[in-house]
């Protein structure tokens, strides 16, 4: 995904180590919908694109976006990759940060009801339900997340009072 100056776009690009160049992905098709500011999360051989928002004709659409999953299926001895938006339930908020949390999808922050929020959720991949974790200490939209030494680290993001915040949640 991304933004071309007036619209969100569904492109998937990849960096080719052999040629030292960015190219349109030969391994993954375009996303099935336009999206920007989304986080890819790799779990169990699949890639899940989580969060983000959509801009069409320079107008921001803050609507919930589905988790877009790239399934890898064997076909005739080759791997066939297709994107689907109906495998996992949509996250509770939009404009979130996301990462792999021990084989589950974790999301933090985001936008809901016209404001930034401090919510933290984990998607239980068995029940396909979002489970609430303790809230962040401050609100933020579009943070970056990573798991490091049994901690979920939340970097950056923005809110109306403060930008470039960093928080740690013990897990």
mmCIF file of the C-alpha atoms, coordinates in Angstrom:
data_MODEL
# 
_entry.id   MODEL 
# 
loop_
_atom_site.group_PDB 
_atom_site.id 
_atom_site.type_symbol 
_atom_site.label_atom_id 
_atom_site.label_alt_id 
_atom_site.label_comp_id 
_atom_site.label_asym_id 
_atom_site.label_entity_id 
_atom_site.label_seq_id 
_atom_site.pdbx_PDB_ins_code 
_atom_site.Cartn_x 
_atom_site.Cartn_y 
_atom_site.Cartn_z 
_atom_site.occupancy 
_atom_site.B_iso_or_equiv 
_atom_site.pdbx_formal_charge 
_atom_site.auth_seq_id 
_atom_site.auth_comp_id 
_atom_site.auth_asym_id 
_atom_site.auth_atom_id 
_atom_site.pdbx_PDB_model_num 
ATOM 1   C CA . UNK A 1 1   ? 0.000   0.000   0.000  1.00 0.00 ? 1   UNK A CA 1 
ATOM 2   C CA . UNK A 1 2   ? 0.930   3.630   0.166  1.00 0.00 ? 2   UNK A CA 1 
ATOM 3   C CA . UNK A 1 3   ? -0.095  7.087   -1.025 1.00 0.00 ? 3   UNK A CA 1 
ATOM 4   C CA . UNK A 1 4   ? 0.525   8.673   -4.440 1.00 0.00 ? 4   UNK A CA 1 
ATOM 5   C CA . UNK A 1 5   ? -0.334  12.282  -3.564 1.00 0.00 ? 5   UNK A CA 1 
ATOM 6   C CA . UNK A 1 6   ? -4.088  12.034  -4.034 1.00 0.00 ? 6   UNK A CA 1 
ATOM 7   C CA . UNK A 1 7   ? -5.121  8.410   -3.352 1.00 0.00 ? 7   UNK A CA 1 
ATOM 8   C CA . UNK A 1 8   ? -4.167  5.408   -1.249 1.00 0.00 ? 8   UNK A CA 1 
ATOM 9   C CA . UNK A 1 9   ? -2.718  2.689   -3.461 1.00 0.00 ? 9   UNK A CA 1 
ATOM 10  C CA . UNK A 1 10  ? -2.696  -1.138  -3.318 1.00 0.00 ? 10  UNK A CA 1 
ATOM 11  C CA . UNK A 1 11  ? 0.904   -1.703  -4.458 1.00 0.00 ? 11  UNK A CA 1 
ATOM 12  C CA . UNK A 1 12  ? 3.238   -4.263  -2.925 1.00 0.00 ? 12  UNK A CA 1 
ATOM 13  C CA . UNK A 1 13  ? 6.934   -3.493  -3.469 1.00 0.00 ? 13  UNK A CA 1 
ATOM 14  C CA . UNK A 1 14  ? 10.001  -5.437  -2.428 1.00 0.00 ? 14  UNK A CA 1 
ATOM 15  C CA . UNK A 1 15  ? 13.710  -4.807  -2.164 1.00 0.00 ? 15  UNK A CA 1 
ATOM 16  C CA . UNK A 1 16  ? 15.748  -7.163  -4.340 1.00 0.00 ? 16  UNK A CA 1 
ATOM 17  C CA . UNK A 1 17  ? 19.097  -7.952  -2.706 1.00 0.00 ? 17  UNK A CA 1 
ATOM 18  C CA . UNK A 1 18  ? 20.545  -9.267  -5.994 1.00 0.00 ? 18  UNK A CA 1 
ATOM 19  C CA . UNK A 1 19  ? 19.968  -6.013  -7.913 1.00 0.00 ? 19  UNK A CA 1 
ATOM 20  C CA . UNK A 1 20  ? 20.058  -3.591  -4.948 1.00 0.00 ? 20  UNK A CA 1 
ATOM 21  C CA . UNK A 1 21  ? 16.767  -2.034  -6.134 1.00 0.00 ? 21  UNK A CA 1 
ATOM 22  C CA . UNK A 1 22  ? 13.160  -1.597  -5.083 1.00 0.00 ? 22  UNK A CA 1 
ATOM 23  C CA . UNK A 1 23  ? 10.788  -3.291  -7.549 1.00 0.00 ? 23  UNK A CA 1 
ATOM 24  C CA . UNK A 1 24  ? 7.097   -4.018  -7.876 1.00 0.00 ? 24  UNK A CA 1 
ATOM 25  C CA . UNK A 1 25  ? 6.712   -7.357  -6.135 1.00 0.00 ? 25  UNK A CA 1 
ATOM 26  C CA . UNK A 1 26  ? 6.960   -10.398 -8.359 1.00 0.00 ? 26  UNK A CA 1 
ATOM 27  C CA . UNK A 1 27  ? 6.112   -12.630 -5.391 1.00 0.00 ? 27  UNK A CA 1 
ATOM 28  C CA . UNK A 1 28  ? 2.950   -10.945 -4.106 1.00 0.00 ? 28  UNK A CA 1 
ATOM 29  C CA . UNK A 1 29  ? 0.027   -9.509  -6.103 1.00 0.00 ? 29  UNK A CA 1 
ATOM 30  C CA . UNK A 1 30  ? -1.407  -6.030  -5.427 1.00 0.00 ? 30  UNK A CA 1 
ATOM 31  C CA . UNK A 1 31  ? -3.469  -5.725  -2.259 1.00 0.00 ? 31  UNK A CA 1 
ATOM 32  C CA . UNK A 1 32  ? -7.210  -6.255  -2.848 1.00 0.00 ? 32  UNK A CA 1 
ATOM 33  C CA . UNK A 1 33  ? -7.982  -2.742  -1.564 1.00 0.00 ? 33  UNK A CA 1 
ATOM 34  C CA . UNK A 1 34  ? -6.263  0.634   -1.298 1.00 0.00 ? 34  UNK A CA 1 
ATOM 35  C CA . UNK A 1 35  ? -4.607  1.213   2.059  1.00 0.00 ? 35  UNK A CA 1 
ATOM 36  C CA . UNK A 1 36  ? -1.826  3.237   3.647  1.00 0.00 ? 36  UNK A CA 1 
ATOM 37  C CA . UNK A 1 37  ? -0.053  3.340   7.018  1.00 0.00 ? 37  UNK A CA 1 
ATOM 38  C CA . UNK A 1 38  ? -0.738  -0.353  7.650  1.00 0.00 ? 38  UNK A CA 1 
ATOM 39  C CA . UNK A 1 39  ? 1.581   -2.782  9.415  1.00 0.00 ? 39  UNK A CA 1 
ATOM 40  C CA . UNK A 1 40  ? 2.502   -6.198  8.005  1.00 0.00 ? 40  UNK A CA 1 
ATOM 41  C CA . UNK A 1 41  ? 2.583   -9.023  10.555 1.00 0.00 ? 41  UNK A CA 1 
ATOM 42  C CA . UNK A 1 42  ? 4.064   -12.425 9.619  1.00 0.00 ? 42  UNK A CA 1 
ATOM 43  C CA . UNK A 1 43  ? 2.461   -15.366 11.421 1.00 0.00 ? 43  UNK A CA 1 
ATOM 44  C CA . UNK A 1 44  ? 2.519   -19.076 10.548 1.00 0.00 ? 44  UNK A CA 1 
ATOM 45  C CA . UNK A 1 45  ? 3.739   -18.712 6.973  1.00 0.00 ? 45  UNK A CA 1 
ATOM 46  C CA . UNK A 1 46  ? 1.237   -15.981 6.107  1.00 0.00 ? 46  UNK A CA 1 
ATOM 47  C CA . UNK A 1 47  ? 1.466   -12.215 5.957  1.00 0.00 ? 47  UNK A CA 1 
ATOM 48  C CA . UNK A 1 48  ? -1.326  -10.161 7.555  1.00 0.00 ? 48  UNK A CA 1 
ATOM 49  C CA . UNK A 1 49  ? -1.663  -6.435  6.713  1.00 0.00 ? 49  UNK A CA 1 
ATOM 50  C CA . UNK A 1 50  ? -3.264  -4.754  9.738  1.00 0.00 ? 50  UNK A CA 1 
ATOM 51  C CA . UNK A 1 51  ? -4.707  -1.281  10.329 1.00 0.00 ? 51  UNK A CA 1 
ATOM 52  C CA . UNK A 1 52  ? -4.189  1.742   8.152  1.00 0.00 ? 52  UNK A CA 1 
ATOM 53  C CA . UNK A 1 53  ? -6.625  4.088   6.489  1.00 0.00 ? 53  UNK A CA 1 
ATOM 54  C CA . UNK A 1 54  ? -7.774  5.071   3.028  1.00 0.00 ? 54  UNK A CA 1 
ATOM 55  C CA . UNK A 1 55  ? -7.474  8.345   1.070  1.00 0.00 ? 55  UNK A CA 1 
ATOM 56  C CA . UNK A 1 56  ? -9.492  8.816   -2.132 1.00 0.00 ? 56  UNK A CA 1 
ATOM 57  C CA . UNK A 1 57  ? -9.336  12.099  -4.095 1.00 0.00 ? 57  UNK A CA 1 
ATOM 58  C CA . UNK A 1 58  ? -7.371  13.650  -1.233 1.00 0.00 ? 58  UNK A CA 1 
ATOM 59  C CA . UNK A 1 59  ? -10.194 12.940  1.231  1.00 0.00 ? 59  UNK A CA 1 
ATOM 60  C CA . UNK A 1 60  ? -9.381  10.875  4.287  1.00 0.00 ? 60  UNK A CA 1 
ATOM 61  C CA . UNK A 1 61  ? -11.711 7.968   5.009  1.00 0.00 ? 61  UNK A CA 1 
ATOM 62  C CA . UNK A 1 62  ? -11.299 6.847   8.605  1.00 0.00 ? 62  UNK A CA 1 
ATOM 63  C CA . UNK A 1 63  ? -13.289 3.660   8.223  1.00 0.00 ? 63  UNK A CA 1 
ATOM 64  C CA . UNK A 1 64  ? -12.400 0.309   9.730  1.00 0.00 ? 64  UNK A CA 1 
ATOM 65  C CA . UNK A 1 65  ? -10.125 -1.712  7.492  1.00 0.00 ? 65  UNK A CA 1 
ATOM 66  C CA . UNK A 1 66  ? -10.095 -5.478  7.399  1.00 0.00 ? 66  UNK A CA 1 
ATOM 67  C CA . UNK A 1 67  ? -7.002  -7.471  8.125  1.00 0.00 ? 67  UNK A CA 1 
ATOM 68  C CA . UNK A 1 68  ? -5.786  -8.484  4.676  1.00 0.00 ? 68  UNK A CA 1 
ATOM 69  C CA . UNK A 1 69  ? -4.154  -11.926 4.724  1.00 0.00 ? 69  UNK A CA 1 
ATOM 70  C CA . UNK A 1 70  ? -1.868  -13.414 2.103  1.00 0.00 ? 70  UNK A CA 1 
ATOM 71  C CA . UNK A 1 71  ? -2.500  -17.136 2.026  1.00 0.00 ? 71  UNK A CA 1 
ATOM 72  C CA . UNK A 1 72  ? 0.204   -19.378 0.643  1.00 0.00 ? 72  UNK A CA 1 
ATOM 73  C CA . UNK A 1 73  ? -1.298  -22.448 -1.064 1.00 0.00 ? 73  UNK A CA 1 
ATOM 74  C CA . UNK A 1 74  ? 0.567   -25.170 -2.923 1.00 0.00 ? 74  UNK A CA 1 
ATOM 75  C CA . UNK A 1 75  ? -0.642  -25.544 -6.515 1.00 0.00 ? 75  UNK A CA 1 
ATOM 76  C CA . UNK A 1 76  ? 1.022   -27.818 -9.097 1.00 0.00 ? 76  UNK A CA 1 
ATOM 77  C CA . UNK A 1 77  ? 4.199   -27.919 -7.052 1.00 0.00 ? 77  UNK A CA 1 
ATOM 78  C CA . UNK A 1 78  ? 4.406   -24.096 -6.883 1.00 0.00 ? 78  UNK A CA 1 
ATOM 79  C CA . UNK A 1 79  ? 3.283   -21.737 -4.153 1.00 0.00 ? 79  UNK A CA 1 
ATOM 80  C CA . UNK A 1 80  ? 0.274   -19.612 -5.087 1.00 0.00 ? 80  UNK A CA 1 
ATOM 81  C CA . UNK A 1 81  ? -0.173  -16.434 -3.093 1.00 0.00 ? 81  UNK A CA 1 
ATOM 82  C CA . UNK A 1 82  ? -3.541  -14.691 -2.894 1.00 0.00 ? 82  UNK A CA 1 
ATOM 83  C CA . UNK A 1 83  ? -4.804  -11.859 -0.702 1.00 0.00 ? 83  UNK A CA 1 
ATOM 84  C CA . UNK A 1 84  ? -8.069  -12.280 1.217  1.00 0.00 ? 84  UNK A CA 1 
ATOM 85  C CA . UNK A 1 85  ? -9.861  -9.879  3.553  1.00 0.00 ? 85  UNK A CA 1 
ATOM 86  C CA . UNK A 1 86  ? -12.290 -12.325 5.146  1.00 0.00 ? 86  UNK A CA 1 
ATOM 87  C CA . UNK A 1 87  ? -10.053 -14.634 7.180  1.00 0.00 ? 87  UNK A CA 1 
ATOM 88  C CA . UNK A 1 88  ? -9.487  -12.653 10.391 1.00 0.00 ? 88  UNK A CA 1 
ATOM 89  C CA . UNK A 1 89  ? -11.856 -10.198 12.138 1.00 0.00 ? 89  UNK A CA 1 
ATOM 90  C CA . UNK A 1 90  ? -11.182 -6.459  11.777 1.00 0.00 ? 90  UNK A CA 1 
ATOM 91  C CA . UNK A 1 91  ? -9.323  -4.794  14.647 1.00 0.00 ? 91  UNK A CA 1 
ATOM 92  C CA . UNK A 1 92  ? -11.409 -2.776  17.139 1.00 0.00 ? 92  UNK A CA 1 
ATOM 93  C CA . UNK A 1 93  ? -9.805  0.557   16.156 1.00 0.00 ? 93  UNK A CA 1 
ATOM 94  C CA . UNK A 1 94  ? -8.266  2.098   13.046 1.00 0.00 ? 94  UNK A CA 1 
ATOM 95  C CA . UNK A 1 95  ? -4.901  3.872   12.573 1.00 0.00 ? 95  UNK A CA 1 
ATOM 96  C CA . UNK A 1 96  ? -3.275  1.330   14.896 1.00 0.00 ? 96  UNK A CA 1 
ATOM 97  C CA . UNK A 1 97  ? 0.176   -0.149  15.243 1.00 0.00 ? 97  UNK A CA 1 
ATOM 98  C CA . UNK A 1 98  ? 0.532   -3.943  14.969 1.00 0.00 ? 98  UNK A CA 1 
ATOM 99  C CA . UNK A 1 99  ? 3.091   -6.730  15.416 1.00 0.00 ? 99  UNK A CA 1 
ATOM 100 C CA . UNK A 1 100 ? 3.495   -10.471 15.979 1.00 0.00 ? 100 UNK A CA 1 
ATOM 101 C CA . UNK A 1 101 ? 3.130   -11.219 19.699 1.00 0.00 ? 101 UNK A CA 1 
ATOM 102 C CA . UNK A 1 102 ? 4.201   -14.843 20.210 1.00 0.00 ? 102 UNK A CA 1 
ATOM 103 C CA . UNK A 1 103 ? 2.183   -16.043 17.207 1.00 0.00 ? 103 UNK A CA 1 
ATOM 104 C CA . UNK A 1 104 ? -0.814  -13.722 17.684 1.00 0.00 ? 104 UNK A CA 1 
ATOM 105 C CA . UNK A 1 105 ? -1.604  -10.285 16.259 1.00 0.00 ? 105 UNK A CA 1 
ATOM 106 C CA . UNK A 1 106 ? -1.141  -7.465  18.796 1.00 0.00 ? 106 UNK A CA 1 
ATOM 107 C CA . UNK A 1 107 ? -2.459  -3.952  18.110 1.00 0.00 ? 107 UNK A CA 1 
ATOM 108 C CA . UNK A 1 108 ? -2.068  -0.729  20.104 1.00 0.00 ? 108 UNK A CA 1 
ATOM 109 C CA . UNK A 1 109 ? -3.332  2.816   19.998 1.00 0.00 ? 109 UNK A CA 1 
ATOM 110 C CA . UNK A 1 110 ? -5.483  3.968   17.144 1.00 0.00 ? 110 UNK A CA 1 
ATOM 111 C CA . UNK A 1 111 ? -8.464  6.146   16.346 1.00 0.00 ? 111 UNK A CA 1 
ATOM 112 C CA . UNK A 1 112 ? -12.022 5.624   17.590 1.00 0.00 ? 112 UNK A CA 1 
ATOM 113 C CA . UNK A 1 113 ? -15.034 7.922   17.869 1.00 0.00 ? 113 UNK A CA 1 
ATOM 114 C CA . UNK A 1 114 ? -13.111 10.962  16.623 1.00 0.00 ? 114 UNK A CA 1 
ATOM 115 C CA . UNK A 1 115 ? -10.068 10.731  18.902 1.00 0.00 ? 115 UNK A CA 1 
ATOM 116 C CA . UNK A 1 116 ? -6.814  8.879   19.531 1.00 0.00 ? 116 UNK A CA 1 
ATOM 117 C CA . UNK A 1 117 ? -7.089  6.021   22.043 1.00 0.00 ? 117 UNK A CA 1 
ATOM 118 C CA . UNK A 1 118 ? -4.793  4.054   24.358 1.00 0.00 ? 118 UNK A CA 1 
ATOM 119 C CA . UNK A 1 119 ? -6.313  0.621   23.693 1.00 0.00 ? 119 UNK A CA 1 
ATOM 120 C CA . UNK A 1 120 ? -4.202  -2.548  23.399 1.00 0.00 ? 120 UNK A CA 1 
ATOM 121 C CA . UNK A 1 121 ? -5.668  -5.782  21.993 1.00 0.00 ? 121 UNK A CA 1 
ATOM 122 C CA . UNK A 1 122 ? -4.421  -9.242  21.033 1.00 0.00 ? 122 UNK A CA 1 
ATOM 123 C CA . UNK A 1 123 ? -6.233  -11.380 18.486 1.00 0.00 ? 123 UNK A CA 1 
ATOM 124 C CA . UNK A 1 124 ? -6.770  -14.906 19.823 1.00 0.00 ? 124 UNK A CA 1 
ATOM 125 C CA . UNK A 1 125 ? -6.228  -16.993 16.681 1.00 0.00 ? 125 UNK A CA 1 
ATOM 126 C CA . UNK A 1 126 ? -8.214  -19.926 18.099 1.00 0.00 ? 126 UNK A CA 1 
ATOM 127 C CA . UNK A 1 127 ? -11.452 -18.087 19.010 1.00 0.00 ? 127 UNK A CA 1 
ATOM 128 C CA . UNK A 1 128 ? -10.848 -15.240 16.505 1.00 0.00 ? 128 UNK A CA 1 
ATOM 129 C CA . UNK A 1 129 ? -11.781 -12.742 19.217 1.00 0.00 ? 129 UNK A CA 1 
ATOM 130 C CA . UNK A 1 130 ? -9.921  -9.588  20.212 1.00 0.00 ? 130 UNK A CA 1 
ATOM 131 C CA . UNK A 1 131 ? -8.786  -9.736  23.868 1.00 0.00 ? 131 UNK A CA 1 
ATOM 132 C CA . UNK A 1 132 ? -8.158  -6.456  25.702 1.00 0.00 ? 132 UNK A CA 1 
ATOM 133 C CA . UNK A 1 133 ? -4.808  -5.921  27.454 1.00 0.00 ? 133 UNK A CA 1 
ATOM 134 C CA . UNK A 1 134 ? -4.051  -3.068  29.891 1.00 0.00 ? 134 UNK A CA 1 
ATOM 135 C CA . UNK A 1 135 ? -4.235  0.338   28.189 1.00 0.00 ? 135 UNK A CA 1 
ATOM 136 C CA . UNK A 1 136 ? -1.212  2.431   27.269 1.00 0.00 ? 136 UNK A CA 1 
ATOM 137 C CA . UNK A 1 137 ? -0.398  5.322   29.616 1.00 0.00 ? 137 UNK A CA 1 
ATOM 138 C CA . UNK A 1 138 ? -1.248  7.853   26.912 1.00 0.00 ? 138 UNK A CA 1 
ATOM 139 C CA . UNK A 1 139 ? -3.218  7.928   23.681 1.00 0.00 ? 139 UNK A CA 1 
ATOM 140 C CA . UNK A 1 140 ? -1.539  7.549   20.294 1.00 0.00 ? 140 UNK A CA 1 
ATOM 141 C CA . UNK A 1 141 ? -2.357  6.914   16.636 1.00 0.00 ? 141 UNK A CA 1 
ATOM 142 C CA . UNK A 1 142 ? -0.220  4.900   14.195 1.00 0.00 ? 142 UNK A CA 1 
ATOM 143 C CA . UNK A 1 143 ? 2.584   3.841   16.566 1.00 0.00 ? 143 UNK A CA 1 
ATOM 144 C CA . UNK A 1 144 ? 5.188   1.196   15.726 1.00 0.00 ? 144 UNK A CA 1 
ATOM 145 C CA . UNK A 1 145 ? 5.266   -1.991  17.812 1.00 0.00 ? 145 UNK A CA 1 
ATOM 146 C CA . UNK A 1 146 ? 7.877   -4.665  18.462 1.00 0.00 ? 146 UNK A CA 1 
ATOM 147 C CA . UNK A 1 147 ? 8.313   -7.469  20.999 1.00 0.00 ? 147 UNK A CA 1 
ATOM 148 C CA . UNK A 1 148 ? 11.699  -7.424  22.734 1.00 0.00 ? 148 UNK A CA 1 
ATOM 149 C CA . UNK A 1 149 ? 12.752  -9.447  25.815 1.00 0.00 ? 149 UNK A CA 1 
ATOM 150 C CA . UNK A 1 150 ? 9.172   -10.298 26.809 1.00 0.00 ? 150 UNK A CA 1 
ATOM 151 C CA . UNK A 1 151 ? 8.026   -6.677  26.491 1.00 0.00 ? 151 UNK A CA 1 
ATOM 152 C CA . UNK A 1 152 ? 5.711   -5.152  23.916 1.00 0.00 ? 152 UNK A CA 1 
ATOM 153 C CA . UNK A 1 153 ? 7.412   -1.882  22.978 1.00 0.00 ? 153 UNK A CA 1 
ATOM 154 C CA . UNK A 1 154 ? 5.333   0.933   21.468 1.00 0.00 ? 154 UNK A CA 1 
ATOM 155 C CA . UNK A 1 155 ? 7.262   3.651   19.626 1.00 0.00 ? 155 UNK A CA 1 
ATOM 156 C CA . UNK A 1 156 ? 6.186   6.929   18.121 1.00 0.00 ? 156 UNK A CA 1 
ATOM 157 C CA . UNK A 1 157 ? 2.658   7.574   17.087 1.00 0.00 ? 157 UNK A CA 1 
ATOM 158 C CA . UNK A 1 158 ? 0.947   10.882  17.597 1.00 0.00 ? 158 UNK A CA 1 
ATOM 159 C CA . UNK A 1 159 ? -1.823  12.418  19.626 1.00 0.00 ? 159 UNK A CA 1 
ATOM 160 C CA . UNK A 1 160 ? -3.187  15.915  20.028 1.00 0.00 ? 160 UNK A CA 1 
ATOM 161 C CA . UNK A 1 161 ? -0.979  16.772  23.018 1.00 0.00 ? 161 UNK A CA 1 
ATOM 162 C CA . UNK A 1 162 ? 2.259   14.973  22.183 1.00 0.00 ? 162 UNK A CA 1 
ATOM 163 C CA . UNK A 1 163 ? 4.120   13.248  19.347 1.00 0.00 ? 163 UNK A CA 1 
ATOM 164 C CA . UNK A 1 164 ? 6.961   10.728  19.259 1.00 0.00 ? 164 UNK A CA 1 
ATOM 165 C CA . UNK A 1 165 ? 6.094   8.978   22.487 1.00 0.00 ? 165 UNK A CA 1 
ATOM 166 C CA . UNK A 1 166 ? 7.580   5.650   23.592 1.00 0.00 ? 166 UNK A CA 1 
ATOM 167 C CA . UNK A 1 167 ? 5.913   3.240   25.988 1.00 0.00 ? 167 UNK A CA 1 
ATOM 168 C CA . UNK A 1 168 ? 6.572   -0.232  27.362 1.00 0.00 ? 168 UNK A CA 1 
ATOM 169 C CA . UNK A 1 169 ? 3.970   -2.840  28.315 1.00 0.00 ? 169 UNK A CA 1 
ATOM 170 C CA . UNK A 1 170 ? 5.131   -5.810  30.408 1.00 0.00 ? 170 UNK A CA 1 
ATOM 171 C CA . UNK A 1 171 ? 3.840   -9.085  28.935 1.00 0.00 ? 171 UNK A CA 1 
# 
